[in-house]
CSV table of C-alpha atoms in Angstrom, one decimal:
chain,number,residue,atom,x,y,z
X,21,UNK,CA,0.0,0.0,0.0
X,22,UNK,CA,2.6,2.1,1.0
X,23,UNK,CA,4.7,2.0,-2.1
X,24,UNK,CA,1.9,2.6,-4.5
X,25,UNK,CA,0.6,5.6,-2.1
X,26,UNK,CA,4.0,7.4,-2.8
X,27,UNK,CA,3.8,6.6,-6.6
X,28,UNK,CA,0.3,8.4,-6.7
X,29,UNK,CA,1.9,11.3,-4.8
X,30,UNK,CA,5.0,11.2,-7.5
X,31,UNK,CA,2.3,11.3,-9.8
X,32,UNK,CA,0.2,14.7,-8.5
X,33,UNK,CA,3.7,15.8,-8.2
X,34,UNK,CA,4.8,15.7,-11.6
X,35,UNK,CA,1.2,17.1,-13.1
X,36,UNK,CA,1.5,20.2,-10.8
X,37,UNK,CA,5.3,20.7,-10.9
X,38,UNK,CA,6.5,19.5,-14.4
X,39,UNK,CA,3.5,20.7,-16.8
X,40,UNK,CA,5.7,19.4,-19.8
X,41,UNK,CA,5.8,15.9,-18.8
X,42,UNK,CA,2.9,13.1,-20.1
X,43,UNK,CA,2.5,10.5,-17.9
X,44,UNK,CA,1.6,6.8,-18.3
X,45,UNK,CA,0.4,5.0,-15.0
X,46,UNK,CA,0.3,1.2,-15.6
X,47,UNK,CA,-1.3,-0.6,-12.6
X,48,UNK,CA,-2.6,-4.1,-14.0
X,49,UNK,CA,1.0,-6.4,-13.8
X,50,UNK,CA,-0.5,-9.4,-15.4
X,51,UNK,CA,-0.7,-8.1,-19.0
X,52,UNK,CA,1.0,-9.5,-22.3
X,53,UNK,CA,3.0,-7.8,-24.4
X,54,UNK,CA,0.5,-6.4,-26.9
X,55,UNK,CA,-1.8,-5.6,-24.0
X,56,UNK,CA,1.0,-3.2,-22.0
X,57,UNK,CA,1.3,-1.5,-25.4
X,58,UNK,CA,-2.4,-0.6,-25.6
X,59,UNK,CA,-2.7,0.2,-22.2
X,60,UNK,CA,0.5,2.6,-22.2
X,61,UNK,CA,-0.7,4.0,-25.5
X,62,UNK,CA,-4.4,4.4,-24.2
X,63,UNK,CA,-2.8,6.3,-21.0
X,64,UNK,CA,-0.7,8.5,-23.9
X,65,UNK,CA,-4.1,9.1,-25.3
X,66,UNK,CA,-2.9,7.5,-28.6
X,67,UNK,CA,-5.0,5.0,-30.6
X,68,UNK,CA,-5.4,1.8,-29.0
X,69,UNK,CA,-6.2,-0.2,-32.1
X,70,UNK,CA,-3.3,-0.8,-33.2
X,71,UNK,CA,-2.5,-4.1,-35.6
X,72,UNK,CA,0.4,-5.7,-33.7
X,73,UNK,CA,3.5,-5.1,-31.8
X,74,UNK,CA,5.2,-3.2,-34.5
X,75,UNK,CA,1.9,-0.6,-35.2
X,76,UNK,CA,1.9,0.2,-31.2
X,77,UNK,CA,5.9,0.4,-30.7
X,78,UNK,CA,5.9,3.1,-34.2
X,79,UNK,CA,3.1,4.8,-32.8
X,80,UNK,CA,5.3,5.5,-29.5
X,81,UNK,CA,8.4,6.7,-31.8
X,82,UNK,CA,6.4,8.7,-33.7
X,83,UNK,CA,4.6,10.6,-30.2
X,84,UNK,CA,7.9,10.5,-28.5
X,85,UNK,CA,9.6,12.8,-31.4
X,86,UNK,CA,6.1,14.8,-31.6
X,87,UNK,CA,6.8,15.3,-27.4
X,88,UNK,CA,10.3,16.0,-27.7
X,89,UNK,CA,9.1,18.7,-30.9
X,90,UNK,CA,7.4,20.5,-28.2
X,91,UNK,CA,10.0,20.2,-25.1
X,92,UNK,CA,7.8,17.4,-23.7
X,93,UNK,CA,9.1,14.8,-22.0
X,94,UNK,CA,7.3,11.2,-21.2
X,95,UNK,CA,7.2,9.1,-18.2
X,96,UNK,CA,6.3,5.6,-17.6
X,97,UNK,CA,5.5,4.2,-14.3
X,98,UNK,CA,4.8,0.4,-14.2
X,99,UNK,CA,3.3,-0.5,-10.9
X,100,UNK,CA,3.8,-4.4,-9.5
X,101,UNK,CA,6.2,-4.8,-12.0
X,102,UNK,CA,7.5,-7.9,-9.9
X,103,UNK,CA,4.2,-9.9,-11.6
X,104,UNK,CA,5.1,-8.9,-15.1
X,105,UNK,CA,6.5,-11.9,-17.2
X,106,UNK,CA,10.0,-12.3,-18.6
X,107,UNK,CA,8.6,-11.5,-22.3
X,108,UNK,CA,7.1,-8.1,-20.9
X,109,UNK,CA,9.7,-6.9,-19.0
X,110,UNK,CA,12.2,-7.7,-22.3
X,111,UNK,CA,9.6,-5.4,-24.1
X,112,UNK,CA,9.8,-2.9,-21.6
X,113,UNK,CA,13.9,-2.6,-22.2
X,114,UNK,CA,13.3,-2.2,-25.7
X,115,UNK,CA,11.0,0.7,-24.9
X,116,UNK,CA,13.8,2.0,-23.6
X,117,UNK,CA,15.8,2.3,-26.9
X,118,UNK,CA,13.7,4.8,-27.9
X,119,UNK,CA,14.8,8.1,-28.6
X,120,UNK,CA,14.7,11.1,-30.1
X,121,UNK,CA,17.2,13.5,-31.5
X,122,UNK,CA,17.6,15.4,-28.3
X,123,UNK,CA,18.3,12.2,-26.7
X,124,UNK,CA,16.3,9.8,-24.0
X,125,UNK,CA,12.8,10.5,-24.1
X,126,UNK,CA,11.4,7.9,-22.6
X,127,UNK,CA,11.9,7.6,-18.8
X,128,UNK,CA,10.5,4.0,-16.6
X,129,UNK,CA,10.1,3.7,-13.5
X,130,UNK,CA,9.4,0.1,-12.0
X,131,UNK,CA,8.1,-0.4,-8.6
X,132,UNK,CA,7.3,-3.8,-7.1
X,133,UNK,CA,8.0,-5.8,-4.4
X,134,UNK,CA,11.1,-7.5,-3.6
X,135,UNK,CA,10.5,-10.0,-6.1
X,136,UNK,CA,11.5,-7.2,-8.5
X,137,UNK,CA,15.1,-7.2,-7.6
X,138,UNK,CA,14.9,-11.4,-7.8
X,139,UNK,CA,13.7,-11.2,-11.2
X,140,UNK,CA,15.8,-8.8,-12.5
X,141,UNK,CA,19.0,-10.2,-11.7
X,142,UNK,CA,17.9,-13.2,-13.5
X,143,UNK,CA,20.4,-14.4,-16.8
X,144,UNK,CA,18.2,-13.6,-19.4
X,145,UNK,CA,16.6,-10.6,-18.3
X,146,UNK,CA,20.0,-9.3,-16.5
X,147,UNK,CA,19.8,-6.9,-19.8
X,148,UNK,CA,16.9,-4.7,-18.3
X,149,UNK,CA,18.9,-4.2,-15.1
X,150,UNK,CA,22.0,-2.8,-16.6
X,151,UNK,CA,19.8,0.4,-18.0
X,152,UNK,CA,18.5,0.8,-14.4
X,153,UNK,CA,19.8,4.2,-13.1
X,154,UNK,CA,18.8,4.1,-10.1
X,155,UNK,CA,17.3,1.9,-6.9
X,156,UNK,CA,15.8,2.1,-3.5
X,157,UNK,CA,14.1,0.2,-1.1
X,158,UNK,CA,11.2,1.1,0.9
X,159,UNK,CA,12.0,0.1,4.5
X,160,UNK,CA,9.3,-1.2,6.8
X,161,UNK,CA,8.1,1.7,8.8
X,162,UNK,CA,8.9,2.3,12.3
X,163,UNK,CA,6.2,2.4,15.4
X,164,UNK,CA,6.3,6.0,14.7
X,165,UNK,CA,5.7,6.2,11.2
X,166,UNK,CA,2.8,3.3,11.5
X,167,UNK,CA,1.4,5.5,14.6
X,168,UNK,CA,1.1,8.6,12.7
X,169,UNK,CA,0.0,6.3,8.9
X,170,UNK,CA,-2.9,4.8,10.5
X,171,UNK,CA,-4.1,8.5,12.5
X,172,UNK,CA,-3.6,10.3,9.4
X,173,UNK,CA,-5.4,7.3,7.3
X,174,UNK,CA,-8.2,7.8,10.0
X,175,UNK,CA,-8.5,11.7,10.3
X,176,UNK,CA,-9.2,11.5,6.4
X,177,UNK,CA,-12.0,8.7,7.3
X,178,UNK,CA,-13.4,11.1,10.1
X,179,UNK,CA,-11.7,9.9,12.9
X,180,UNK,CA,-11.4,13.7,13.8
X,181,UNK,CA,-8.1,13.1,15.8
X,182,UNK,CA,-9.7,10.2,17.9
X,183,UNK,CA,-6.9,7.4,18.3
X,184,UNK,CA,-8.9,4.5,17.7
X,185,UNK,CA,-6.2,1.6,18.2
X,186,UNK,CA,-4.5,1.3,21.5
X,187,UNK,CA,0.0,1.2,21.1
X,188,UNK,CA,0.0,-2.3,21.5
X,189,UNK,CA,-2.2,-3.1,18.3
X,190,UNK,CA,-0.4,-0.5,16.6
């Protein structure tokens, strides 16, 4: 819950602060190949009709230099990405070959579990993890953090302040 909280903060983040930035939000981690392509292209607000593979990864190309025509930039954020299968997460690096002129268009982020880091490292997907900039964990959170989650999850359900759980279940 946590991990996909902070992506949907990232997310109001980047629509308020970076105006020039198009966002694609994939949430559903049990998709094929052709299906991630529709879905990112639907989130683009491109034409999800495509043919086949080729149609939908051309269409991409031809947005990203349209974006990068008008100093936009695009970001992809793939959300359980530890479910997605090896052929997916191969189509996924190969999304990240594309570029424009000006340079990298397209930037990824994966989140997932654990699992993530498992699958990645794996031989025939080790590919994917080279082109990985950057990683972090997310810790477990302390009783402090977890005290003032579940008040702040409960003001916004009308809790008005009143603790509701007593330290110990906490």
């Amino acid at each position: 819950m946590t991990k996909t909280t902070l992506l949907h903060v990232l997310m109001e983040w980047v629509k308020t602060t970076e105006p020039t930035t198009r966002l694609a939000y994939v949430v559903h981690s049990t998709l094929t190949v052709i299906e991630l392509l529709c879905y990112i292209s639907h989130e683009l607000g491109l034409d999800c009709s495509a043919a086949n593979k080729i149609d939908y990864v051309l269409a991409l190309q031809r947005f990203s230099r349209q974006c990068a025509g008008q100093g936009e930039r695009l970001l992809l954020i793939l959300d359980e990405a530890q479910n997605y299968s090896h052929d997916v997460l191969e189509e996924i690096r190969l999304l990240s070959n594309i570029e424009t002129p000006q340079g990298q268009q397209l930037q990824i982020i994966l989140a997932g579990q654990p699992q993530l880091l498992t699958n990645m490292n794996q031989q025939d997907i080790y590919q994917l993890k080279q082109r990985v900039n950057v990683t972090y964990n997310l810790l477990p959170l302390n009783y402090g953090e977890t005290h003032a989650y579940i008040q702040t999850r409960l003001d916004v359900a009308g809790a008005q302040g009143r603790a509701l759980f007593h330290d110990e279940a906490i």
